[in-house]
Amino acid sequence: MIDMNSKGKIRDWRGKKISSLGLAKSYKSIADKMKPEYEARGVHSRYKKVRRKIKNKMGEVTGIFISDEPMGLYDRDGNRVVNYEKRAENMKFCGSFLKFAEMYEKLKLIKANFCRVPLCPMCQWRKSMRVFWDTSKIMRSVEKRYPNYIPVFLTLTVRNCSVEDLSNNLDNIFNAWDTFMHSKTLRPLVEGKREYIIKGWFRALEITYNDKTDTFHPHFHSIMLVDKNYFKGKDYMHTEDWVKLWRKSAKLDYDPVCDIRRTKTTKGKREEVAEVAKYTYKDAEVLNKKLSDDKKDEIVKSLSGAIHGRRLYAYGGVMKEIAAELKVDADKADLVKVNDDNINPALAKMILIYHWNMGVSNYTLSKKIELVEERAGKRDA
Ligand SMILES: [Zn+2]
């Protein structure tokens, strides 16, 4: 199976699948380790009653049935807990089925089973492509609608934290983001009225892991839109001003590292957008390093708990408005269609179905459907 992107680079489906299997193994191991604790906390499944209509072939409702549908795991006190067992199971089968349409010697994914577990390497890879595509579309729209708005790329960091402190650290930087965006510095008085310097923004959370110090490094990558007059005006902020504001917003007792840059070329912009859209967490940082299985499990558990229920990608201001118009929602985005390639599956010559083969640890072709002859046949008839 050779799937290439628009630049001719081969998409590493096998590599991602192997990473997902590796992480699934870790989730399974965490599930086993959590068993005594979950038992002690009285963890149980909750179900809700769902009424469903029974329809006949004509689409007429012929009856109603009530089913019990799972809502997840809860402890005795009603707190929802992570179902590691289920995540492991879902991730194990992620991307095990891929259906492509082939046209002009290129493949276009038209169907797949993705697990959508937040840390899944396969799903994160697809999501990053999708976020890049969506954000590029939004940026194109901004350029047309607000030609005076210019993107600047801002990275906001805090010092590394220990593995067990990640969740608290994320609480802090997510709160700090809101404080930062609503600060008076970024809403100066213009003719007696507060006006936002940042007209629109997009931010993504990235967490890296340092195996030498056994610490996490959570930080935000963001795109900020400012009016072009900002660069000449009195409200212009130098790097040290961004540092000062982020330090105050995150209540830090040191000067954090902040990086601000303006990219003039289109290529530079594309690269910066790709930087912002990249994965929350790179699987290679844990799976490919020489760490004990217990250490891997500890890192995966801390990460999955810490990012649970958080918005990892978000838009604000005019970018949020355009995202709503374009119906962009990073959390719910379809992971099958992730780019602009104009291959129309209806005109494809061939449909190829691949399955993951555990035995050979690779994808194997399980079905090939030629479409051309069927169409030609119809024409002849
Ligand atoms: Zn997945």
Short mmCIF file of C-alpha atoms and ligand atoms in Angstrom, two decimals:
data_model
loop_
_atom_site.label_atom_id
_atom_site.label_comp_id
_atom_site.label_asym_id
_atom_site.label_seq_id
_atom_site.Cartn_x
_atom_site.Cartn_y
_atom_site.Cartn_z
CA MET A 1 0.00 0.00 0.00
CA ILE A 2 1.56 3.30 -1.05
CA ASP A 3 -0.34 6.42 -0.13
CA MET A 4 1.38 9.67 -1.01
CA ASN A 5 0.59 13.24 -0.05
CA SER A 6 0.55 16.15 -2.50
CA LYS A 7 4.30 16.59 -2.15
CA GLY A 8 4.98 12.96 -2.99
CA LYS A 9 5.83 12.02 0.58
CA ILE A 10 4.63 8.56 1.57
CA ARG A 11 2.10 8.52 4.38
CA ASP A 12 3.31 6.24 7.12
CA TRP A 13 0.14 4.30 7.87
CA ARG A 14 2.03 1.27 9.12
CA GLY A 15 4.19 3.33 11.51
CA LYS A 16 1.13 5.04 12.99
CA LYS A 17 -0.72 1.76 13.33
CA ILE A 18 2.22 0.22 15.19
CA SER A 19 2.38 3.24 17.53
CA SER A 20 -1.34 2.96 18.24
CA LEU A 21 -0.91 -0.73 19.05
CA GLY A 22 1.94 0.18 21.40
CA LEU A 23 -0.18 2.73 23.21
CA ALA A 24 -3.14 0.34 23.33
CA LYS A 25 -0.87 -2.11 25.14
CA SER A 26 -0.05 0.56 27.69
CA TYR A 27 -3.74 1.36 28.21
CA LYS A 28 -4.46 -2.32 28.78
CA SER A 29 -1.68 -2.53 31.32
CA ILE A 30 -2.98 0.61 33.09
CA ALA A 31 -6.47 -0.95 33.15
CA ASP A 32 -5.07 -4.02 34.90
CA LYS A 33 -3.13 -1.92 37.42
CA MET A 34 -6.19 0.21 38.19
CA LYS A 35 -8.43 -2.78 38.93
CA PRO A 36 -7.90 -2.90 42.73
CA GLU A 37 -8.35 0.88 43.03
CA TYR A 38 -11.47 0.88 40.86
CA GLU A 39 -12.91 -2.02 42.88
CA ALA A 40 -12.26 -0.18 46.14
CA ARG A 41 -13.96 2.92 44.73
CA GLY A 42 -16.98 0.93 43.62
CA VAL A 43 -16.50 1.74 39.93
CA HIS A 44 -19.40 0.53 37.82
CA SER A 45 -20.95 1.06 34.39
CA ARG A 46 -23.90 3.40 34.05
CA TYR A 47 -26.57 3.01 31.44
CA LYS A 48 -29.31 5.23 30.23
CA LYS A 49 -32.62 4.21 28.74
CA VAL A 50 -32.91 5.17 25.10
CA ARG A 51 -36.16 4.94 23.14
CA ARG A 52 -35.70 3.92 19.55
CA LYS A 53 -38.17 3.64 16.72
CA ILE A 54 -38.51 0.43 14.79
CA LYS A 55 -39.05 1.09 11.11
CA ASN A 56 -39.98 -1.22 8.27
CA LYS A 57 -38.41 -1.19 4.82
CA MET A 58 -40.69 1.63 3.72
CA GLY A 59 -39.43 3.80 6.58
CA GLU A 60 -42.72 3.64 8.49
CA VAL A 61 -42.57 3.42 12.27
CA THR A 62 -43.93 0.07 13.33
CA GLY A 63 -42.97 0.11 16.97
CA ILE A 64 -40.70 1.38 19.69
CA PHE A 65 -38.09 -0.39 21.75
CA ILE A 66 -36.19 0.75 24.77
CA SER A 67 -32.54 -0.13 25.12
CA ASP A 68 -29.94 0.39 27.83
CA GLU A 69 -26.99 2.27 26.39
CA PRO A 70 -23.66 2.65 28.21
CA MET A 71 -22.75 6.11 29.56
CA GLY A 72 -19.33 5.21 30.89
CA LEU A 73 -17.75 4.27 34.22
CA TYR A 74 -18.55 6.00 37.51
CA ASP A 75 -17.29 5.56 41.04
CA ARG A 76 -19.46 5.28 44.15
CA ASP A 77 -19.48 9.08 44.59
CA GLY A 78 -20.72 9.67 41.07
CA ASN A 79 -17.39 10.81 39.57
CA ARG A 80 -16.75 9.70 36.05
CA VAL A 81 -13.56 7.70 35.67
CA VAL A 82 -11.48 6.81 32.61
CA ASN A 83 -12.35 3.46 31.07
CA TYR A 84 -8.81 2.35 30.18
CA GLU A 85 -9.98 -1.13 29.20
CA LYS A 86 -12.34 0.26 26.58
CA ARG A 87 -9.78 2.76 25.29
CA ALA A 88 -7.25 -0.03 24.90
CA GLU A 89 -9.76 -2.12 22.99
CA ASN A 90 -10.81 0.77 20.70
CA MET A 91 -7.25 1.83 20.01
CA LYS A 92 -6.21 -1.71 19.20
CA PHE A 93 -8.59 -1.73 16.25
CA CYS A 94 -8.03 1.88 15.18
CA GLY A 95 -7.42 2.13 11.44
CA SER A 96 -7.52 -1.63 10.99
CA PHE A 97 -9.76 -1.10 8.00
CA LEU A 98 -8.94 1.43 5.26
CA LYS A 99 -10.92 1.94 2.09
CA PHE A 100 -9.32 4.00 -0.67
CA ALA A 101 -10.48 5.23 -4.05
CA GLU A 102 -7.71 5.20 -6.62
CA MET A 103 -7.51 7.82 -9.32
CA TYR A 104 -4.57 9.14 -11.34
CA GLU A 105 -2.34 6.70 -9.45
CA LYS A 106 -3.20 8.41 -6.18
CA LEU A 107 -5.14 7.08 -3.26
CA LYS A 108 -7.92 8.90 -1.50
CA LEU A 109 -9.17 7.59 1.80
CA ILE A 110 -12.94 7.27 1.69
CA LYS A 111 -13.68 5.15 4.74
CA ALA A 112 -11.87 3.99 7.87
CA ASN A 113 -12.50 3.00 11.45
CA PHE A 114 -10.75 5.51 13.68
CA CYS A 115 -11.03 5.15 17.46
CA ARG A 116 -10.94 8.86 18.43
CA VAL A 117 -9.21 8.13 21.73
CA PRO A 118 -7.55 11.51 22.46
CA LEU A 119 -3.96 10.26 22.63
CA CYS A 120 -4.18 7.70 19.82
CA PRO A 121 -1.18 8.29 17.50
CA MET A 122 -3.19 7.34 14.40
CA CYS A 123 -6.06 9.68 15.30
CA GLN A 124 -3.75 12.52 16.39
CA TRP A 125 -1.95 12.27 13.06
CA ARG A 126 -5.20 12.49 11.12
CA LYS A 127 -6.50 15.27 13.36
CA SER A 128 -3.36 17.31 12.92
CA MET A 129 -3.81 17.15 9.12
CA ARG A 130 -7.45 18.08 9.53
CA VAL A 131 -6.69 21.01 11.85
CA PHE A 132 -4.03 22.24 9.43
CA TRP A 133 -6.53 22.09 6.57
CA ASP A 134 -9.33 23.78 8.54
CA THR A 135 -7.07 26.51 9.89
CA SER A 136 -5.63 27.19 6.43
CA LYS A 137 -9.19 27.60 5.11
CA ILE A 138 -10.01 30.01 7.94
CA MET A 139 -6.83 31.99 7.25
CA ARG A 140 -7.71 32.27 3.55
CA SER A 141 -11.11 33.59 4.54
CA VAL A 142 -9.54 36.11 6.92
CA GLU A 143 -7.21 37.34 4.16
CA LYS A 144 -10.17 38.01 1.89
CA ARG A 145 -12.47 39.52 4.46
CA TYR A 146 -9.99 41.41 6.63
CA PRO A 147 -7.05 42.28 4.39
CA ASN A 148 -5.66 44.56 7.13
CA TYR A 149 -5.34 41.75 9.66
CA ILE A 150 -1.91 40.19 9.92
CA PRO A 151 -1.10 36.92 11.69
CA VAL A 152 1.62 36.73 14.29
CA PHE A 153 2.69 33.40 15.73
CA LEU A 154 3.06 33.31 19.47
CA THR A 155 4.33 30.46 21.62
CA LEU A 156 3.70 30.68 25.35
CA THR A 157 5.50 28.35 27.69
CA VAL A 158 5.97 27.64 31.37
CA ARG A 159 8.76 25.73 33.06
CA ASN A 160 8.72 21.95 32.94
CA CYS A 161 6.70 20.15 35.57
CA SER A 162 6.79 16.70 37.11
CA VAL A 163 4.69 13.89 35.67
CA GLU A 164 2.24 13.95 38.59
CA ASP A 165 1.87 17.75 38.42
CA LEU A 166 0.74 17.89 34.79
CA SER A 167 -2.97 18.19 35.45
CA ASN A 168 -2.53 21.10 37.91
CA ASN A 169 -0.19 22.80 35.48
CA LEU A 170 -2.74 22.53 32.69
CA ASP A 171 -5.43 24.00 34.97
CA ASN A 172 -3.12 26.94 35.49
CA ILE A 173 -2.18 27.61 31.87
CA PHE A 174 -5.74 27.20 30.58
CA ASN A 175 -6.90 29.77 33.15
CA ALA A 176 -3.91 31.93 32.31
CA TRP A 177 -4.96 31.95 28.66
CA ASP A 178 -8.32 33.51 29.54
CA THR A 179 -6.73 36.04 31.88
CA PHE A 180 -4.20 36.89 29.17
CA MET A 181 -6.78 37.39 26.40
CA HIS A 182 -8.99 39.57 28.61
CA SER A 183 -6.14 41.60 30.14
CA LYS A 184 -6.23 45.38 29.88
CA THR A 185 -2.90 45.26 28.06
CA LEU A 186 -4.55 43.44 25.16
CA ARG A 187 -7.69 45.63 25.43
CA PRO A 188 -6.35 49.20 25.52
CA LEU A 189 -8.61 52.22 25.66
CA VAL A 190 -9.28 53.64 22.23
CA GLU A 191 -11.30 56.87 22.39
CA GLY A 192 -12.72 55.88 25.75
CA LYS A 193 -13.63 52.36 24.68
CA ARG A 194 -11.76 49.10 25.29
CA GLU A 195 -10.71 47.54 22.03
CA TYR A 196 -9.14 44.15 21.47
CA ILE A 197 -5.63 44.20 19.98
CA ILE A 198 -6.07 40.54 19.08
CA LYS A 199 -8.84 40.42 16.49
CA GLY A 200 -8.88 36.68 16.21
CA TRP A 201 -6.85 33.74 17.46
CA PHE A 202 -6.25 30.04 17.29
CA ARG A 203 -4.42 28.08 19.92
CA ALA A 204 -3.27 24.51 20.35
CA LEU A 205 -1.81 22.77 23.36
CA GLU A 206 1.39 20.82 22.96
CA ILE A 207 2.97 18.68 25.65
CA THR A 208 6.46 17.32 25.24
CA TYR A 209 8.17 14.85 27.52
CA ASN A 210 11.81 15.05 28.55
CA ASP A 211 13.11 11.60 29.50
CA LYS A 212 16.36 12.95 30.96
CA THR A 213 14.61 14.99 33.62
CA ASP A 214 11.38 12.95 33.60
CA THR A 215 9.29 16.09 33.18
CA PHE A 216 6.56 17.41 30.95
CA HIS A 217 6.71 20.68 29.06
CA PRO A 218 3.19 21.94 28.34
CA HIS A 219 2.90 25.02 26.13
CA PHE A 220 0.58 26.83 23.75
CA HIS A 221 1.21 27.51 20.09
CA SER A 222 -1.02 30.23 18.75
CA ILE A 223 -1.91 32.38 15.79
CA MET A 224 -2.96 35.92 16.68
CA LEU A 225 -4.50 38.34 14.20
CA VAL A 226 -3.62 42.00 14.66
CA ASP A 227 -4.42 45.05 12.58
CA LYS A 228 -1.50 46.16 10.43
CA ASN A 229 -1.47 49.54 12.22
CA TYR A 230 -0.58 47.70 15.41
CA PHE A 231 3.05 47.40 14.26
CA LYS A 232 3.42 51.18 14.13
CA GLY A 233 1.11 52.12 16.99
CA LYS A 234 1.74 52.86 20.67
CA ASP A 235 0.30 49.50 21.74
CA TYR A 236 2.97 47.53 19.90
CA MET A 237 4.44 44.84 22.17
CA HIS A 238 8.04 43.66 22.14
CA THR A 239 8.96 40.14 23.21
CA GLU A 240 9.63 41.35 26.78
CA ASP A 241 6.11 42.81 26.94
CA TRP A 242 4.59 39.45 25.95
CA VAL A 243 6.80 37.76 28.56
CA LYS A 244 5.65 40.21 31.23
CA LEU A 245 1.98 39.75 30.37
CA TRP A 246 2.17 35.95 30.24
CA ARG A 247 4.12 35.89 33.52
CA LYS A 248 1.41 37.94 35.21
CA SER A 249 -1.47 35.96 33.64
CA ALA A 250 0.00 32.60 34.68
CA LYS A 251 1.05 33.95 38.11
CA LEU A 252 4.65 32.87 37.65
CA ASP A 253 7.59 33.95 39.79
CA TYR A 254 10.04 33.83 36.85
CA ASP A 255 10.17 35.15 33.27
CA PRO A 256 8.69 32.47 31.01
CA VAL A 257 9.94 31.80 27.50
CA CYS A 258 7.70 33.38 24.87
CA ASP A 259 8.38 33.40 21.18
CA ILE A 260 6.69 35.85 18.86
CA ARG A 261 7.21 36.00 15.13
CA ARG A 262 5.70 37.52 12.08
CA THR A 263 5.96 35.60 8.84
CA LYS A 264 5.87 37.52 5.61
CA THR A 265 5.98 34.80 2.98
CA THR A 266 3.10 32.48 2.16
CA LYS A 267 5.39 29.49 2.57
CA GLY A 268 6.48 30.76 5.99
CA LYS A 269 2.84 31.20 6.96
CA ARG A 270 2.01 27.65 5.90
CA GLU A 271 4.87 26.33 7.98
CA GLU A 272 3.80 28.32 11.01
CA VAL A 273 0.20 27.15 10.66
CA ALA A 274 1.46 23.56 10.45
CA GLU A 275 3.47 24.20 13.63
CA VAL A 276 0.36 25.30 15.47
CA ALA A 277 -1.70 22.39 14.12
CA LYS A 278 0.77 19.70 15.12
CA TYR A 279 0.02 16.96 17.60
CA THR A 280 -0.79 17.65 21.20
CA TYR A 281 1.51 14.86 22.11
CA LYS A 282 4.07 12.97 20.07
CA ASP A 283 3.82 9.24 20.69
CA ALA A 284 7.46 8.75 19.68
CA GLU A 285 8.54 10.56 22.83
CA VAL A 286 7.36 7.72 24.99
CA LEU A 287 7.04 4.70 22.76
CA ASN A 288 10.42 4.91 21.06
CA LYS A 289 12.51 5.78 24.07
CA LYS A 290 14.23 3.37 26.36
CA LEU A 291 11.78 3.59 29.21
CA SER A 292 10.52 0.76 31.37
CA ASP A 293 6.96 -0.39 30.69
CA ASP A 294 5.94 0.91 34.12
CA LYS A 295 7.34 4.34 33.33
CA LYS A 296 5.53 4.39 29.98
CA ASP A 297 2.27 3.48 31.71
CA GLU A 298 2.79 6.22 34.29
CA ILE A 299 3.36 8.86 31.59
CA VAL A 300 0.40 7.71 29.49
CA LYS A 301 -1.87 7.69 32.55
CA SER A 302 -0.82 11.16 33.61
CA LEU A 303 -1.30 12.53 30.08
CA SER A 304 -4.66 10.96 29.45
CA GLY A 305 -5.98 12.12 32.84
CA ALA A 306 -4.59 15.63 32.36
CA ILE A 307 -6.06 16.28 28.90
CA HIS A 308 -9.40 14.62 29.68
CA GLY A 309 -12.26 16.98 28.85
CA ARG A 310 -10.08 19.89 27.72
CA ARG A 311 -10.30 21.79 24.45
CA LEU A 312 -6.95 21.05 22.89
CA TYR A 313 -7.61 23.24 19.87
CA ALA A 314 -9.66 26.44 20.07
CA TYR A 315 -10.51 29.50 17.99
CA GLY A 316 -11.43 33.00 19.18
CA GLY A 317 -12.60 36.35 17.78
CA VAL A 318 -13.06 36.56 14.01
CA MET A 319 -11.39 33.17 13.54
CA LYS A 320 -14.08 31.66 15.75
CA GLU A 321 -16.79 33.38 13.73
CA ILE A 322 -15.38 32.07 10.46
CA ALA A 323 -14.88 28.61 11.98
CA ALA A 324 -18.59 28.58 12.87
CA GLU A 325 -19.54 29.64 9.34
CA LEU A 326 -17.36 26.92 7.85
CA LYS A 327 -18.70 24.47 10.47
CA VAL A 328 -15.20 23.75 11.75
CA ASP A 329 -15.10 21.88 15.04
CA ALA A 330 -11.74 20.36 15.85
CA ASP A 331 -13.21 18.07 18.52
CA LYS A 332 -15.78 16.52 16.24
CA ALA A 333 -13.94 16.77 12.93
CA ASP A 334 -14.18 13.90 10.50
CA LEU A 335 -10.77 12.22 10.33
CA VAL A 336 -11.32 10.60 6.92
CA LYS A 337 -11.36 13.74 4.79
CA VAL A 338 -8.40 15.86 5.88
CA ASN A 339 -7.23 17.75 2.79
CA ASP A 340 -8.12 19.53 -0.40
CA ASP A 341 -7.16 16.90 -2.94
CA ASN A 342 -9.74 17.04 -5.63
CA ILE A 343 -10.08 13.37 -6.37
CA ASN A 344 -13.74 12.64 -6.78
CA PRO A 345 -14.38 9.11 -5.50
CA ALA A 346 -17.29 8.81 -7.92
CA LEU A 347 -14.80 8.97 -10.80
CA ALA A 348 -12.32 6.57 -9.27
CA LYS A 349 -11.02 3.68 -11.33
CA MET A 350 -10.59 1.37 -8.43
CA ILE A 351 -11.62 0.81 -4.86
CA LEU A 352 -8.99 -0.76 -2.63
CA ILE A 353 -9.71 -2.17 0.79
CA TYR A 354 -6.86 -2.86 3.18
CA HIS A 355 -6.94 -4.65 6.51
CA TRP A 356 -4.32 -4.65 9.21
CA ASN A 357 -2.73 -8.05 9.36
CA MET A 358 -1.48 -8.86 12.86
CA GLY A 359 0.61 -11.77 11.62
CA VAL A 360 2.80 -9.79 9.22
CA SER A 361 2.40 -6.53 11.15
CA ASN A 362 1.39 -4.65 8.04
CA TYR A 363 -1.57 -3.71 5.88
CA THR A 364 -2.62 -6.24 3.30
CA LEU A 365 -4.97 -5.75 0.39
CA SER A 366 -8.15 -7.65 1.05
CA LYS A 367 -10.35 -6.45 -1.80
CA LYS A 368 -9.87 -4.70 -5.10
CA ILE A 369 -12.88 -3.51 -7.04
CA GLU A 370 -12.38 -2.27 -10.59
CA LEU A 371 -14.98 0.33 -11.47
CA VAL A 372 -14.08 1.23 -15.03
CA GLU A 373 -15.33 -1.92 -16.67
CA GLU A 374 -18.63 -1.82 -14.91
CA ARG A 375 -19.19 1.73 -16.12
CA ALA A 376 -18.07 0.85 -19.66
CA GLY A 377 -20.41 -2.13 -19.60
CA LYS A 378 -23.32 0.09 -18.67
CA ARG A 379 -22.52 2.40 -21.53
CA ASP A 380 -22.45 -0.46 -24.01
CA ALA A 381 -25.77 -1.89 -22.89
ZN ZN B 1 -7.28 6.05 16.88
#
